[in-house]
Amino acid sequence: MLSVLRVHLPSDIPIVGCEISPYVLIRHPDKTVSTEDVPENLPLHGCFLRYKWYRIQSDKKVAICSVHPSEQATLQCLGCVKAKLPVAKSYHCTTKCFSDAWQHHRVLHERAASAVNENGNEEEDIYGRFNNTTSGINNNNNNNNTNGQAVANGTTYPATVTQRNGGEIWFEVGRFKTYTPTAEDIGHVLKFECVVVDLETKSPVGQASTILTSRVIPAPSPSPRRLISVTNADVAGHLDTSSGTFSVLSYNVLCDAYATSDLYGYCPSWALSWPYRRQNLLREIVGYLADIVCLQEVQSDHFEEFFAPELDKHGYQALFKRRTAEVQNGNNQTIDGCATFFRRDRFSHVKKYEVEFNKAAQSLTDALVPNAQKKTALNRLVKDNVALIVVLEAKFGNQGVDTLGKRQLVCVANTHVNVQHELKDVKLWQVHTLLKGLEKIAASADIPMLVCGDFNSVPGSAPHALLAIGKVDSMHPDLAVDPLGILRPDTKLTHTLPLVSAYSSFARIGYEQQKKRVDPNTNEPLFTNCTRDFIGTLDYIFYSADSLTVESLLELLDEDSLRKDTALPSPEWSSDHIALLAEFRCKPRVRR
């Protein structure tokens, strides 16, 4: 007979909207063990496994601290109640918690008051509309249920009630191996039960194995990031896609393989887990309503199993380029890459180019490096980095654009440049190689260019200079690192694309709050990456200024607001990078 050896939960803390998938170890009659599922329609040895989930229904509903969601709340901010803010944001576990959080908490009151004064009601931000509940999902469970049934995960069950020790009452909420907590579960303990059942008699064989969770907590929801107009038009936090504008999002989502407690020990383990982060990232990405989405550090299996199918539900077509695996050995499914998505109702796919810097390195060494040095050169240059270039055709009109009767094309490059700080020559060579490829595309067609990604290069570095001003000064200190001579002569380090950084627009407008978050020396954000050990800008959206204008930008984040959780990632933000988003308008074509 089958028997259950043990059950285990991947995380101690269940979160609303994040699927719980227990680990169940079973023993077969031949004494071998496995973790395979044994449903009733695929029995083994005349048995199958039956699962049930229960929720303990205490007399008292437990409120959860908004700052420390694993702690029970002991006080409530009445200012939040008066301002009609989401009630979950009003709870705190201690007076010290409330005092420490006040600097950031008061901003919620100020925003609510400002929204009421300006609009007569609370304004709807492009990310805020995805956070109307504490869970970020619609919940219809039991609210209108009067027939004695429980509804969980889309399935209706009889409201099984069992008395337990101490008079606790357990409600059955699920009959599958996995369970996704709902808002009804907040503050309550869940119980998972697994038992071997005889196929013929349908009777349990032996004792059921059970395990309890801690109390369910709501998914933390960050304050909405607003869209800021950088023109005279007032976008008021909304994307205007009716008059020919389109928006582009660039975001390094932090590959799960790199999201370890060793690197990010300050982030709670439950908030670092992939089941939690994937839902939080999806909620954020979808909430931005971007027409084109460029993601970096997308794990291969997560692209196939999560990002592509989930974003497909929201109308996006997906393209992916996995990093090459010459250096990064191991399971190909865990190798990350660049993923580009576009809304099918706004664009159609014309062409895709894949850039493998490893192949470019091989060509370079064959042409320039003596045979005796080729192995050394390849060891330095081959780093598995890639770029994905996509040519799209717009399905929307633009005032003045179509006057020549031509198709409106857009070329979008998405890349993740080598991370190693000491390889300054490799970073610059990769960026130069990408730009030369884009130059060839630009020469073959009159087409606007967008260059997005994580360039692992700070403002003022040689790669940034090449992107932003089209050349690198011969005295730039980064050029001193060139052991292979691949950067000489330095006069070749140029390109002709009229690229401008989208976020430099914040330095030119009178929006003082955003100016404070921009470096006046470089006109770039003060940071796009914020960890305990590093803070700085590594991510950019560059655009061709001769054919595109920036209409609006997603507001930048304030460092102080992130430091309350030490750094990124955090329960609110699930990557160590922040998302960048720019809304563009195509300039009218000039007849040549």
GROMACS .gro file of N, CA, C and O in nm, residues 195-296:
model
  408
  195VAL      N    1  -0.434   1.225   0.266
  195VAL     CA    2  -0.458   1.089   0.314
  195VAL      C    3  -0.462   0.993   0.196
  195VAL      O    4  -0.507   1.029   0.086
  196VAL      N    5  -0.412   0.872   0.216
  196VAL     CA    6  -0.420   0.766   0.116
  196VAL      C    7  -0.560   0.705   0.122
  196VAL      O    8  -0.611   0.676   0.230
  197VAL      N    9  -0.623   0.687   0.004
  197VAL     CA   10  -0.759   0.635  -0.002
  197VAL      C   11  -0.762   0.510  -0.090
  197VAL      O   12  -0.702   0.507  -0.198
  198ASP      N   13  -0.832   0.405  -0.044
  198ASP     CA   14  -0.850   0.282  -0.121
  198ASP      C   15  -0.943   0.310  -0.239
  198ASP      O   16  -1.053   0.366  -0.221
  199LEU      N   17  -0.902   0.274  -0.360
  199LEU     CA   18  -0.977   0.306  -0.480
  199LEU      C   19  -1.115   0.240  -0.481
  199LEU      O   20  -1.213   0.300  -0.527
  200GLU      N   21  -1.124   0.117  -0.432
  200GLU     CA   22  -1.251   0.044  -0.437
  200GLU      C   23  -1.347   0.089  -0.327
  200GLU      O   24  -1.465   0.117  -0.353
  201THR      N   25  -1.300   0.094  -0.206
  201THR     CA   26  -1.389   0.124  -0.093
  201THR      C   27  -1.404   0.273  -0.069
  201THR      O   28  -1.496   0.316   0.002
  202LYS      N   29  -1.314   0.353  -0.128
  202LYS     CA   30  -1.311   0.498  -0.105
  202LYS      C   31  -1.291   0.533   0.042
  202LYS      O   32  -1.326   0.641   0.087
  203SER      N   33  -1.231   0.439   0.116
  203SER     CA   34  -1.206   0.460   0.259
  203SER      C   35  -1.060   0.498   0.280
  203SER      O   36  -0.971   0.448   0.209
  204PRO      N   37  -1.032   0.584   0.379
  204PRO     CA   38  -0.893   0.620   0.409
  204PRO      C   39  -0.812   0.498   0.453
  204PRO      O   40  -0.863   0.408   0.521
  205VAL      N   41  -0.687   0.497   0.414
  205VAL     CA   42  -0.595   0.392   0.455
  205VAL      C   43  -0.493   0.456   0.549
  205VAL      O   44  -0.406   0.532   0.507
  206GLY      N   45  -0.504   0.426   0.677
  206GLY     CA   46  -0.414   0.485   0.774
  206GLY      C   47  -0.456   0.626   0.812
  206GLY      O   48  -0.563   0.676   0.773
  207GLN      N   49  -0.371   0.691   0.890
  207GLN     CA   50  -0.400   0.824   0.941
  207GLN      C   51  -0.369   0.932   0.836
  207GLN      O   52  -0.279   0.916   0.754
  208ALA      N   53  -0.445   1.038   0.840
  208ALA     CA   54  -0.419   1.151   0.752
  208ALA      C   55  -0.296   1.228   0.800
  208ALA      O   56  -0.273   1.241   0.921
  209SER      N   57  -0.216   1.278   0.706
  209SER     CA   58  -0.104   1.365   0.738
  209SER      C   59  -0.150   1.509   0.725
  209SER      O   60  -0.211   1.546   0.624
  210THR      N   61  -0.122   1.590   0.826
  210THR     CA   62  -0.168   1.729   0.825
  210THR      C   63  -0.054   1.824   0.859
  210THR      O   64   0.045   1.784   0.922
  211ILE      N   65  -0.071   1.948   0.818
  211ILE     CA   66   0.024   2.053   0.854
  211ILE      C   67  -0.051   2.185   0.858
  211ILE      O   68  -0.142   2.208   0.779
  212LEU      N   69  -0.013   2.269   0.955
  212LEU     CA   70  -0.078   2.399   0.972
  212LEU      C   71   0.011   2.511   0.917
  212LEU      O   72   0.134   2.504   0.927
  213THR      N   73  -0.052   2.612   0.862
  213THR     CA   74   0.021   2.731   0.820
  213THR      C   75   0.018   2.833   0.935
  213THR      O   76  -0.053   2.815   1.034
  214SER      N   77   0.093   2.940   0.919
  214SER     CA   78   0.074   3.055   1.008
  214SER      C   79  -0.046   3.133   0.955
  214SER      O   80  -0.110   3.093   0.858
  215ARG      N   81  -0.078   3.246   1.014
  215ARG     CA   82  -0.194   3.322   0.971
  215ARG      C   83  -0.171   3.380   0.830
  215ARG      O   84  -0.062   3.427   0.799
  216VAL      N   85  -0.275   3.377   0.750
  216VAL     CA   86  -0.268   3.431   0.615
  216VAL      C   87  -0.257   3.584   0.621
  216VAL      O   88  -0.326   3.649   0.700
  217ILE      N   89  -0.168   3.638   0.541
  217ILE     CA   90  -0.149   3.784   0.537
  217ILE      C   91  -0.189   3.837   0.400
  217ILE      O   92  -0.183   3.766   0.300
  218PRO      N   93  -0.230   3.963   0.393
  218PRO     CA   94  -0.261   4.024   0.262
  218PRO      C   95  -0.132   4.049   0.184
  218PRO      O   96  -0.026   4.067   0.243
  219ALA      N   97  -0.142   4.048   0.054
  219ALA     CA   98  -0.026   4.082  -0.028
  219ALA      C   99   0.004   4.231  -0.013
  219ALA      O  100  -0.084   4.314  -0.037
  220PRO      N  101   0.124   4.267   0.033
  220PRO     CA  102   0.157   4.409   0.047
  220PRO      C  103   0.142   4.482  -0.087
  220PRO      O  104   0.180   4.431  -0.191
  221SER      N  105   0.085   4.600  -0.082
  221SER     CA  106   0.066   4.676  -0.206
  221SER      C  107   0.139   4.809  -0.194
  221SER      O  108   0.110   4.888  -0.104
  222PRO      N  109   0.234   4.835  -0.283
  222PRO     CA  110   0.309   4.961  -0.277
  222PRO      C  111   0.221   5.079  -0.318
  222PRO      O  112   0.118   5.063  -0.382
  223SER      N  113   0.264   5.198  -0.278
  223SER     CA  114   0.194   5.318  -0.321
  223SER      C  115   0.203   5.330  -0.472
  223SER      O  116   0.307   5.301  -0.531
  224PRO      N  117   0.097   5.371  -0.538
  224PRO     CA  118   0.096   5.378  -0.684
  224PRO      C  119   0.203   5.473  -0.738
  224PRO      O  120   0.232   5.576  -0.678
  225ARG      N  121   0.264   5.435  -0.849
  225ARG     CA  122   0.356   5.523  -0.920
  225ARG      C  123   0.278   5.594  -1.029
  225ARG      O  124   0.216   5.529  -1.113
  226ARG      N  125   0.284   5.726  -1.028
  226ARG     CA  126   0.206   5.805  -1.123
  226ARG      C  127   0.281   5.828  -1.253
  226ARG      O  128   0.404   5.823  -1.258
  227LEU      N  129   0.206   5.853  -1.358
  227LEU     CA  130   0.264   5.890  -1.485
  227LEU      C  131   0.272   6.042  -1.490
  227LEU      O  132   0.172   6.111  -1.469
  228ILE      N  133   0.391   6.096  -1.515
  228ILE     CA  134   0.414   6.240  -1.511
  228ILE      C  135   0.431   6.293  -1.653
  228ILE      O  136   0.517   6.247  -1.729
  229SER      N  137   0.351   6.393  -1.689
  229SER     CA  138   0.362   6.454  -1.821
  229SER      C  139   0.490   6.536  -1.829
  229SER      O  140   0.525   6.609  -1.736
  230VAL      N  141   0.560   6.525  -1.941
  230VAL     CA  142   0.678   6.610  -1.964
  230VAL      C  143   0.651   6.704  -2.081
  230VAL      O  144   0.743   6.761  -2.140
  231THR      N  145   0.523   6.719  -2.117
  231THR     CA  146   0.481   6.816  -2.218
  231THR      C  147   0.381   6.909  -2.151
  231THR      O  148   0.353   6.899  -2.033
  232ASN      N  149   0.321   6.997  -2.228
  232ASN     CA  150   0.220   7.087  -2.173
  232ASN      C  151   0.089   7.017  -2.145
  232ASN      O  152   0.006   7.064  -2.069
  233ALA      N  153   0.071   6.899  -2.207
  233ALA     CA  154  -0.053   6.824  -2.184
  233ALA      C  155  -0.050   6.763  -2.045
  233ALA      O  156   0.055   6.730  -1.991
  234ASP      N  157  -0.166   6.746  -1.986
  234ASP     CA  158  -0.178   6.690  -1.852
  234ASP      C  159  -0.234   6.549  -1.862
  234ASP      O  160  -0.349   6.528  -1.896
  235VAL      N  161  -0.149   6.449  -1.834
  235VAL     CA  162  -0.196   6.311  -1.846
  235VAL      C  163  -0.267   6.263  -1.720
  235VAL      O  164  -0.337   6.164  -1.722
  236ALA      N  165  -0.245   6.330  -1.609
  236ALA     CA  166  -0.318   6.301  -1.484
  236ALA      C  167  -0.315   6.153  -1.448
  236ALA      O  168  -0.412   6.098  -1.400
  237GLY      N  169  -0.201   6.089  -1.474
  237GLY     CA  170  -0.188   5.951  -1.431
  237GLY      C  171  -0.245   5.849  -1.525
  237GLY      O  172  -0.254   5.732  -1.494
  238HIS      N  173  -0.287   5.890  -1.643
  238HIS     CA  174  -0.346   5.795  -1.737
  238HIS      C  175  -0.267   5.791  -1.867
  238HIS      O  176  -0.209   5.891  -1.910
  239LEU      N  177  -0.264   5.674  -1.930
  239LEU     CA  178  -0.202   5.661  -2.060
  239LEU      C  179  -0.305   5.694  -2.168
  239LEU      O  180  -0.413   5.636  -2.172
  240ASP      N  181  -0.271   5.786  -2.257
  240ASP     CA  182  -0.360   5.823  -2.366
  240ASP      C  183  -0.313   5.751  -2.492
  240ASP      O  184  -0.213   5.789  -2.553
  241THR      N  185  -0.381   5.643  -2.527
  241THR     CA  186  -0.340   5.564  -2.644
  241THR      C  187  -0.432   5.588  -2.763
  241THR      O  188  -0.426   5.517  -2.861
  242SER      N  189  -0.516   5.690  -2.754
  242SER     CA  190  -0.613   5.712  -2.861
  242SER      C  191  -0.560   5.799  -2.974
  242SER      O  192  -0.614   5.799  -3.083
  243SER      N  193  -0.455   5.875  -2.948
  243SER     CA  194  -0.411   5.972  -3.048
  243SER      C  195  -0.272   5.942  -3.101
  243SER      O  196  -0.197   6.032  -3.137
  244GLY      N  197  -0.233   5.815  -3.103
  244GLY     CA  198  -0.108   5.780  -3.167
  244GLY      C  199   0.011   5.767  -3.076
  244GLY      O  200   0.121   5.741  -3.123
  245THR      N  201  -0.006   5.787  -2.947
  245THR     CA  202   0.106   5.766  -2.855
  245THR      C  203   0.115   5.617  -2.821
  245THR      O  204   0.019   5.541  -2.836
  246PHE      N  205   0.234   5.577  -2.777
  246PHE     CA  206   0.252   5.439  -2.729
  246PHE      C  207   0.353   5.440  -2.616
  246PHE      O  208   0.436   5.530  -2.604
  247SER      N  209   0.346   5.339  -2.530
  247SER     CA  210   0.430   5.337  -2.410
  247SER      C  211   0.519   5.214  -2.409
  247SER      O  212   0.484   5.107  -2.461
  248VAL      N  213   0.637   5.231  -2.348
  248VAL     CA  214   0.737   5.125  -2.341
  248VAL      C  215   0.784   5.109  -2.197
  248VAL      O  216   0.820   5.208  -2.131
  249LEU      N  217   0.783   4.987  -2.149
  249LEU     CA  218   0.827   4.954  -2.014
  249LEU      C  219   0.955   4.872  -2.022
  249LEU      O  220   0.966   4.781  -2.105
  250SER      N  221   1.053   4.905  -1.939
  250SER     CA  222   1.176   4.825  -1.927
  250SER      C  223   1.196   4.788  -1.781
  250SER      O  224   1.188   4.875  -1.693
  251TYR      N  225   1.222   4.659  -1.755
  251TYR     CA  226   1.222   4.614  -1.616
  251TYR      C  227   1.307   4.488  -1.603
  251TYR      O  228   1.280   4.386  -1.668
  252ASN      N  229   1.410   4.494  -1.519
  252ASN     CA  230   1.485   4.374  -1.479
  252ASN      C  231   1.409   4.313  -1.360
  252ASN      O  232   1.405   4.372  -1.253
  253VAL      N  233   1.351   4.195  -1.381
  253VAL     CA  234   1.259   4.139  -1.282
  253VAL      C  235   1.327   4.050  -1.179
  253VAL      O  236   1.259   3.992  -1.093
  254LEU      N  237   1.457   4.037  -1.181
  254LEU     CA  238   1.537   3.957  -1.088
  254LEU      C  239   1.505   3.808  -1.104
  254LEU      O  240   1.406   3.757  -1.052
  255CYS      N  241   1.591   3.741  -1.177
  255CYS     CA  242   1.578   3.596  -1.200
  255CYS      C  243   1.573   3.522  -1.068
  255CYS      O  244   1.647   3.550  -0.974
  256ASP      N  245   1.483   3.423  -1.059
  256ASP     CA  246   1.466   3.347  -0.935
  256ASP      C  247   1.595   3.279  -0.892
  256ASP      O  248   1.623   3.265  -0.772
  257ALA      N  249   1.676   3.236  -0.989
  257ALA     CA  250   1.801   3.168  -0.957
  257ALA      C  251   1.898   3.259  -0.880
  257ALA      O  252   1.985   3.211  -0.807
  258TYR      N  253   1.882   3.391  -0.898
  258TYR     CA  254   1.970   3.486  -0.829
  258TYR      C  255   1.907   3.540  -0.700
  258TYR      O  256   1.975   3.607  -0.622
  259ALA      N  257   1.779   3.515  -0.679
  259ALA     CA  258   1.707   3.572  -0.564
  259ALA      C  259   1.727   3.484  -0.442
  259ALA      O  260   1.635   3.416  -0.395
  260THR      N  261   1.848   3.485  -0.388
  260THR     CA  262   1.883   3.399  -0.275
  260THR      C  263   1.893   3.480  -0.145
  260THR      O  264   1.918   3.600  -0.147
  261SER      N  265   1.876   3.410  -0.035
  261SER     CA  266   1.889   3.475   0.096
  261SER      C  267   2.032   3.519   0.122
  261SER      O  268   2.055   3.610   0.202
  262ASP      N  269   2.129   3.455   0.057
  262ASP     CA  270   2.268   3.497   0.073
  262ASP      C  271   2.288   3.638   0.020
  262ASP      O  272   2.359   3.720   0.078
  263LEU      N  273   2.224   3.668  -0.094
  263LEU     CA  274   2.237   3.800  -0.154
  263LEU      C  275   2.141   3.902  -0.095
  263LEU      O  276   2.173   4.020  -0.082
  264TYR      N  277   2.021   3.856  -0.059
  264TYR     CA  278   1.915   3.947  -0.015
  264TYR      C  279   1.858   3.902   0.119
  264TYR      O  280   1.738   3.886   0.136
  265GLY      N  281   1.948   3.884   0.216
  265GLY     CA  282   1.907   3.836   0.347
  265GLY      C  283   1.813   3.929   0.420
  265GLY      O  284   1.743   3.887   0.513
  266TYR      N  285   1.809   4.057   0.380
  266TYR     CA  286   1.721   4.154   0.446
  266TYR      C  287   1.576   4.141   0.401
  266TYR      O  288   1.486   4.197   0.462
  267CYS      N  289   1.553   4.067   0.293
  267CYS     CA  290   1.416   4.048   0.243
  267CYS      C  291   1.357   3.923   0.306
  267CYS      O  292   1.421   3.817   0.305
  268PRO      N  293   1.236   3.930   0.364
  268PRO     CA  294   1.175   3.810   0.425
  268PRO      C  295   1.170   3.696   0.324
  268PRO      O  296   1.146   3.717   0.205
  269SER      N  297   1.191   3.574   0.374
  269SER     CA  298   1.198   3.458   0.284
  269SER      C  299   1.070   3.441   0.204
  269SER      O  300   1.074   3.404   0.086
  270TRP      N  301   0.956   3.469   0.265
  270TRP     CA  302   0.829   3.453   0.191
  270TRP      C  303   0.819   3.553   0.076
  270TRP      O  304   0.762   3.524  -0.028
  271ALA      N  305   0.875   3.674   0.097
  271ALA     CA  306   0.870   3.777  -0.008
  271ALA      C  307   0.974   3.752  -0.116
  271ALA      O  308   0.966   3.809  -0.225
  272LEU      N  309   1.072   3.667  -0.086
  272LEU     CA  310   1.176   3.633  -0.183
  272LEU      C  311   1.140   3.509  -0.263
  272LEU      O  312   1.202   3.480  -0.365
  273SER      N  313   1.039   3.436  -0.219
  273SER     CA  314   0.999   3.313  -0.287
  273SER      C  315   0.936   3.345  -0.422
  273SER      O  316   0.867   3.446  -0.438
  274TRP      N  317   0.958   3.257  -0.519
  274TRP     CA  318   0.905   3.280  -0.652
  274TRP      C  319   0.752   3.281  -0.656
  274TRP      O  320   0.693   3.365  -0.725
  275PRO      N  321   0.681   3.190  -0.586
  275PRO     CA  322   0.534   3.197  -0.590
  275PRO      C  323   0.480   3.333  -0.549
  275PRO      O  324   0.380   3.379  -0.605
  276TYR      N  325   0.545   3.400  -0.454
  276TYR     CA  326   0.501   3.534  -0.416
  276TYR      C  327   0.546   3.638  -0.518
  276TYR      O  328   0.467   3.721  -0.564
  277ARG      N  329   0.674   3.634  -0.553
  277ARG     CA  330   0.728   3.739  -0.641
  277ARG      C  331   0.660   3.739  -0.778
  277ARG      O  332   0.637   3.844  -0.836
  278ARG      N  333   0.630   3.622  -0.830
  278ARG     CA  334   0.572   3.619  -0.965
  278ARG      C  335   0.436   3.687  -0.969
  278ARG      O  336   0.404   3.758  -1.066
  279GLN      N  337   0.356   3.667  -0.865
  279GLN     CA  338   0.225   3.733  -0.862
  279GLN      C  339   0.239   3.883  -0.843
  279GLN      O  340   0.167   3.962  -0.905
  280ASN      N  341   0.333   3.923  -0.759
  280ASN     CA  342   0.354   4.065  -0.735
  280ASN      C  343   0.408   4.135  -0.859
  280ASN      O  344   0.367   4.246  -0.894
  281LEU      N  345   0.502   4.069  -0.928
  281LEU     CA  346   0.557   4.125  -1.051
  281LEU      C  347   0.451   4.135  -1.160
  281LEU      O  348   0.441   4.236  -1.230
  282LEU      N  349   0.370   4.031  -1.173
  282LEU     CA  350   0.265   4.033  -1.275
  282LEU      C  351   0.166   4.144  -1.247
  282LEU      O  352   0.126   4.218  -1.338
  283ARG      N  353   0.126   4.158  -1.121
  283ARG     CA  354   0.031   4.264  -1.084
  283ARG      C  355   0.088   4.401  -1.120
  283ARG      O  356   0.018   4.489  -1.172
  284GLU      N  357   0.217   4.420  -1.093
  284GLU     CA  358   0.281   4.548  -1.124
  284GLU      C  359   0.290   4.571  -1.274
  284GLU      O  360   0.251   4.677  -1.325
  285ILE      N  361   0.340   4.472  -1.347
  285ILE     CA  362   0.362   4.488  -1.490
  285ILE      C  363   0.231   4.513  -1.564
  285ILE      O  364   0.220   4.605  -1.646
  286VAL      N  365   0.130   4.433  -1.534
  286VAL     CA  366   0.000   4.449  -1.601
  286VAL      C  367  -0.062   4.583  -1.564
  286VAL      O  368  -0.126   4.649  -1.647
  287GLY      N  369  -0.040   4.626  -1.440
  287GLY     CA  370  -0.098   4.752  -1.396
  287GLY      C  371  -0.046   4.874  -1.468
  287GLY      O  372  -0.113   4.977  -1.474
  288TYR      N  373   0.074   4.865  -1.526
  288TYR     CA  374   0.130   4.979  -1.596
  288TYR      C  375   0.066   5.001  -1.735
  288TYR      O  376   0.083   5.107  -1.795
  289LEU      N  377  -0.003   4.901  -1.788
  289LEU     CA  378  -0.075   4.913  -1.915
  289LEU      C  379   0.016   4.953  -2.031
  289LEU      O  380  -0.027   5.023  -2.124
  290ALA      N  381   0.141   4.909  -2.030
  290ALA     CA  382   0.234   4.946  -2.137
  290ALA      C  383   0.199   4.874  -2.266
  290ALA      O  384   0.150   4.761  -2.266
  291ASP      N  385   0.228   4.940  -2.378
  291ASP     CA  386   0.205   4.878  -2.509
  291ASP      C  387   0.317   4.780  -2.544
  291ASP      O  388   0.294   4.679  -2.611
  292ILE      N  389   0.439   4.813  -2.502
  292ILE     CA  390   0.556   4.728  -2.526
  292ILE      C  391   0.625   4.706  -2.392
  292ILE      O  392   0.645   4.802  -2.316
  293VAL      N  393   0.659   4.582  -2.362
  293VAL     CA  394   0.720   4.548  -2.233
  293VAL      C  395   0.852   4.476  -2.260
  293VAL      O  396   0.854   4.371  -2.326
  294CYS      N  397   0.962   4.532  -2.209
  294CYS     CA  398   1.095   4.470  -2.221
  294CYS      C  399   1.140   4.424  -2.083
  294CYS      O  400   1.164   4.507  -1.995
  295LEU      N  401   1.150   4.294  -2.065
  295LEU     CA  402   1.193   4.238  -1.937
  295LEU      C  403   1.329   4.173  -1.951
  295LEU      O  404   1.360   4.112  -2.052
  296GLN      N  405   1.411   4.189  -1.846
  296GLN     CA  406   1.540   4.122  -1.841
  296GLN      C  407   1.542   4.026  -1.720
  296GLN      O  408   1.461   4.040  -1.628
   0.00000   0.00000   0.00000
